[in-house]
């Protein structure tokens, strides 16, 4: 394994809009050996933390921890697991993971949660200013991580090792509502499969999302109660959007090879 943290990988960076210089950075997974790059979408919001009004940024990271940072300074405020993880004992006071021994890839394969695609990925979370909740499509799945060696050859992929995903009953998903400022989970709505659909929360108190089985659904934003569901005939692997035309609100989602639009 390569030595060191591999600085700026698996990180959130704040850049100056004037000259592009890095103002601060926070590394979620130093020395990443499980492919948990931070391609998730950060959410900006303001909240009171320990009696102090702060400007915050939150991310449900691919490594299965939900992080809250001060977005002006990058200071770590809290980190809480939001999905099954078996690679860390927890986070220290600065947010650095305390690694469990025996979780690196091996020649025979090492089972680690979350899986190689992460507890989250590119599908978008959503934040509601009304409920103060962070809505996350969570992926519950493990991977057997394998160690390998590769020799560099110009013009060819330089890849070593890999992973084998765990399927069956240990692979499922959920929509999880997390208290944005604290990381505490308020409710969850279970899904049959790890989702590849993002979420949309509305001012009317709804949360929209989709499933691999082709269902498009609406939940009560306060408690997760299912309110509406429609089978679209194709897997939902997109982020729902809301837009208005002539004073009427619409919800749109892509599923399979079609785009569906619904009026509210």
mmCIF file of C-alpha atoms in Angstrom, residues 42-206:
data_model
loop_
_atom_site.group_PDB
_atom_site.id
_atom_site.type_symbol
_atom_site.label_atom_id
_atom_site.label_comp_id
_atom_site.label_asym_id
_atom_site.label_seq_id
_atom_site.Cartn_x
_atom_site.Cartn_y
_atom_site.Cartn_z
ATOM 1 C CA UNK A 42 -22.525 18.990 0.116
ATOM 2 C CA UNK A 43 -25.449 20.919 1.593
ATOM 3 C CA UNK A 44 -25.079 24.483 2.927
ATOM 4 C CA UNK A 45 -27.285 25.701 5.781
ATOM 5 C CA UNK A 46 -27.195 27.914 8.862
ATOM 6 C CA UNK A 47 -27.918 26.655 12.378
ATOM 7 C CA UNK A 48 -27.196 27.276 16.032
ATOM 8 C CA UNK A 49 -24.548 24.920 17.446
ATOM 9 C CA UNK A 50 -23.820 25.001 21.187
ATOM 10 C CA UNK A 51 -25.611 28.339 21.470
ATOM 11 C CA UNK A 52 -23.704 29.938 18.601
ATOM 12 C CA UNK A 53 -25.073 30.827 15.169
ATOM 13 C CA UNK A 54 -22.870 29.209 12.531
ATOM 14 C CA UNK A 55 -22.669 28.810 8.770
ATOM 15 C CA UNK A 56 -22.435 25.088 8.124
ATOM 16 C CA UNK A 57 -21.806 22.557 5.395
ATOM 17 C CA UNK A 58 -22.908 18.934 5.742
ATOM 18 C CA UNK A 59 -22.096 15.827 3.748
ATOM 19 C CA UNK A 60 -23.302 12.238 4.003
ATOM 20 C CA UNK A 61 -19.990 10.842 2.857
ATOM 21 C CA UNK A 62 -19.393 7.733 0.830
ATOM 22 C CA UNK A 63 -17.547 6.234 3.827
ATOM 23 C CA UNK A 64 -20.883 6.019 5.784
ATOM 24 C CA UNK A 65 -20.283 8.975 8.148
ATOM 25 C CA UNK A 66 -22.407 12.134 8.170
ATOM 26 C CA UNK A 67 -20.209 15.212 8.718
ATOM 27 C CA UNK A 68 -21.012 18.740 9.843
ATOM 28 C CA UNK A 69 -18.325 21.399 9.286
ATOM 29 C CA UNK A 70 -18.093 25.145 9.750
ATOM 30 C CA UNK A 71 -18.130 26.245 6.123
ATOM 31 C CA UNK A 72 -16.215 29.457 6.830
ATOM 32 C CA UNK A 73 -13.232 27.751 8.452
ATOM 33 C CA UNK A 74 -13.540 24.027 7.682
ATOM 34 C CA UNK A 75 -13.634 23.220 11.399
ATOM 35 C CA UNK A 76 -14.959 19.733 12.141
ATOM 36 C CA UNK A 77 -18.026 19.885 14.390
ATOM 37 C CA UNK A 78 -19.486 16.379 14.331
ATOM 38 C CA UNK A 79 -19.448 13.054 12.523
ATOM 39 C CA UNK A 80 -22.033 10.288 12.903
ATOM 40 C CA UNK A 81 -22.548 6.986 11.063
ATOM 41 C CA UNK A 82 -25.708 7.055 8.931
ATOM 42 C CA UNK A 83 -25.252 3.561 7.429
ATOM 43 C CA UNK A 84 -23.548 0.313 8.400
ATOM 44 C CA UNK A 85 -19.773 0.679 8.534
ATOM 45 C CA UNK A 86 -17.151 -1.783 9.739
ATOM 46 C CA UNK A 87 -13.896 0.008 8.886
ATOM 47 C CA UNK A 88 -13.580 2.595 11.700
ATOM 48 C CA UNK A 89 -13.945 2.606 15.479
ATOM 49 C CA UNK A 90 -15.213 6.163 15.147
ATOM 50 C CA UNK A 91 -13.818 9.653 14.574
ATOM 51 C CA UNK A 92 -11.443 11.587 16.799
ATOM 52 C CA UNK A 93 -11.968 15.173 17.975
ATOM 53 C CA UNK A 94 -10.719 16.524 14.643
ATOM 54 C CA UNK A 95 -12.799 14.153 12.529
ATOM 55 C CA UNK A 96 -10.004 11.779 11.608
ATOM 56 C CA UNK A 97 -11.157 8.140 11.487
ATOM 57 C CA UNK A 98 -9.826 5.663 14.042
ATOM 58 C CA UNK A 99 -9.237 2.656 11.814
ATOM 59 C CA UNK A 100 -10.171 -0.895 12.747
ATOM 60 C CA UNK A 101 -7.365 -3.399 12.164
ATOM 61 C CA UNK A 102 -7.798 -5.989 9.446
ATOM 62 C CA UNK A 103 -9.971 -3.921 7.107
ATOM 63 C CA UNK A 104 -7.478 -3.322 4.293
ATOM 64 C CA UNK A 105 -7.900 -5.240 1.020
ATOM 65 C CA UNK A 106 -6.256 -8.671 1.122
ATOM 66 C CA UNK A 107 -5.354 -11.446 -1.307
ATOM 67 C CA UNK A 108 -8.194 -13.627 0.003
ATOM 68 C CA UNK A 109 -10.688 -10.740 0.181
ATOM 69 C CA UNK A 110 -11.735 -8.621 3.181
ATOM 70 C CA UNK A 111 -15.432 -7.958 3.808
ATOM 71 C CA UNK A 112 -15.990 -4.281 4.630
ATOM 72 C CA UNK A 113 -19.095 -2.094 4.862
ATOM 73 C CA UNK A 114 -19.955 0.149 3.073
ATOM 74 C CA UNK A 115 -19.312 -1.328 -0.344
ATOM 75 C CA UNK A 116 -17.009 -0.055 -3.058
ATOM 76 C CA UNK A 117 -19.749 2.259 -4.389
ATOM 77 C CA UNK A 118 -20.208 3.742 -0.937
ATOM 78 C CA UNK A 119 -23.059 4.328 1.485
ATOM 79 C CA UNK A 120 -23.792 7.300 -0.775
ATOM 80 C CA UNK A 121 -22.670 8.354 -4.211
ATOM 81 C CA UNK A 122 -23.662 10.966 -6.820
ATOM 82 C CA UNK A 123 -27.478 10.824 -6.185
ATOM 83 C CA UNK A 124 -28.441 14.071 -4.492
ATOM 84 C CA UNK A 125 -29.573 14.453 -0.894
ATOM 85 C CA UNK A 126 -31.996 17.223 0.022
ATOM 86 C CA UNK A 127 -32.359 19.702 2.888
ATOM 87 C CA UNK A 128 -35.597 21.271 4.092
ATOM 88 C CA UNK A 129 -35.362 24.659 5.854
ATOM 89 C CA UNK A 130 -38.834 23.933 7.269
ATOM 90 C CA UNK A 131 -38.044 20.625 8.991
ATOM 91 C CA UNK A 132 -34.282 21.247 9.447
ATOM 92 C CA UNK A 133 -33.768 17.698 8.168
ATOM 93 C CA UNK A 134 -31.175 16.351 5.750
ATOM 94 C CA UNK A 135 -32.723 13.651 3.548
ATOM 95 C CA UNK A 136 -30.255 11.032 2.338
ATOM 96 C CA UNK A 137 -30.626 8.060 -0.039
ATOM 97 C CA UNK A 138 -28.565 5.517 1.911
ATOM 98 C CA UNK A 139 -26.987 2.367 0.463
ATOM 99 C CA UNK A 140 -26.591 -0.655 2.764
ATOM 100 C CA UNK A 141 -24.156 -3.045 1.116
ATOM 101 C CA UNK A 142 -20.704 -4.567 1.675
ATOM 102 C CA UNK A 143 -17.805 -5.556 -0.560
ATOM 103 C CA UNK A 144 -15.056 -8.149 -0.405
ATOM 104 C CA UNK A 145 -12.008 -6.005 -1.170
ATOM 105 C CA UNK A 146 -9.107 -7.732 -2.925
ATOM 106 C CA UNK A 147 -5.470 -6.705 -3.006
ATOM 107 C CA UNK A 148 -3.562 -7.009 -6.259
ATOM 108 C CA UNK A 149 -0.476 -5.867 -8.110
ATOM 109 C CA UNK A 150 -0.183 -4.156 -11.462
ATOM 110 C CA UNK A 151 2.754 -3.150 -13.625
ATOM 111 C CA UNK A 152 2.551 0.149 -15.447
ATOM 112 C CA UNK A 153 2.353 -0.032 -19.238
ATOM 113 C CA UNK A 154 2.009 3.141 -21.274
ATOM 114 C CA UNK A 155 -1.427 3.495 -22.814
ATOM 115 C CA UNK A 156 -3.045 0.828 -20.628
ATOM 116 C CA UNK A 157 -5.157 1.193 -17.460
ATOM 117 C CA UNK A 158 -3.067 1.095 -14.281
ATOM 118 C CA UNK A 159 -5.382 -0.835 -11.971
ATOM 119 C CA UNK A 160 -4.735 -3.400 -9.262
ATOM 120 C CA UNK A 161 -7.074 -5.312 -6.977
ATOM 121 C CA UNK A 162 -10.838 -4.918 -6.954
ATOM 122 C CA UNK A 163 -13.987 -5.920 -5.144
ATOM 123 C CA UNK A 164 -16.907 -8.339 -5.100
ATOM 124 C CA UNK A 165 -20.202 -6.924 -3.876
ATOM 125 C CA UNK A 166 -22.418 -8.599 -1.280
ATOM 126 C CA UNK A 167 -25.942 -9.147 -2.574
ATOM 127 C CA UNK A 168 -29.101 -10.752 -1.204
ATOM 128 C CA UNK A 169 -30.556 -9.778 2.165
ATOM 129 C CA UNK A 170 -27.480 -7.739 3.106
ATOM 130 C CA UNK A 171 -27.972 -5.363 0.169
ATOM 131 C CA UNK A 172 -30.799 -2.883 0.640
ATOM 132 C CA UNK A 173 -31.409 0.823 0.938
ATOM 133 C CA UNK A 174 -33.316 3.535 2.741
ATOM 134 C CA UNK A 175 -34.359 7.146 2.689
ATOM 135 C CA UNK A 176 -33.018 8.525 5.964
ATOM 136 C CA UNK A 177 -34.026 11.806 7.562
ATOM 137 C CA UNK A 178 -31.138 13.189 9.607
ATOM 138 C CA UNK A 179 -31.211 16.198 11.920
ATOM 139 C CA UNK A 180 -28.953 18.407 9.842
ATOM 140 C CA UNK A 181 -27.108 20.137 12.682
ATOM 141 C CA UNK A 182 -26.605 17.080 14.927
ATOM 142 C CA UNK A 183 -26.457 14.005 12.684
ATOM 143 C CA UNK A 184 -29.176 12.199 14.651
ATOM 144 C CA UNK A 185 -31.500 10.062 12.539
ATOM 145 C CA UNK A 186 -35.172 10.976 12.912
ATOM 146 C CA UNK A 187 -36.796 8.415 10.608
ATOM 147 C CA UNK A 188 -36.140 6.031 7.741
ATOM 148 C CA UNK A 189 -38.133 4.591 4.844
ATOM 149 C CA UNK A 190 -36.690 1.244 3.772
ATOM 150 C CA UNK A 191 -36.075 0.313 0.130
ATOM 151 C CA UNK A 192 -35.625 -3.136 -1.413
ATOM 152 C CA UNK A 193 -32.350 -2.240 -3.161
ATOM 153 C CA UNK A 194 -29.508 0.257 -2.693
ATOM 154 C CA UNK A 195 -30.846 3.385 -4.447
ATOM 155 C CA UNK A 196 -29.405 5.271 -7.403
ATOM 156 C CA UNK A 197 -32.077 7.973 -7.262
ATOM 157 C CA UNK A 198 -31.621 11.323 -5.579
ATOM 158 C CA UNK A 199 -34.205 13.023 -3.370
ATOM 159 C CA UNK A 200 -36.235 16.219 -3.565
ATOM 160 C CA UNK A 201 -37.901 17.944 -0.601
ATOM 161 C CA UNK A 202 -40.570 20.586 -1.163
ATOM 162 C CA UNK A 203 -41.968 23.516 0.794
ATOM 163 C CA UNK A 204 -45.268 21.622 0.868
ATOM 164 C CA UNK A 205 -43.794 19.003 3.186
ATOM 165 C CA UNK A 206 -43.051 16.205 0.704
#
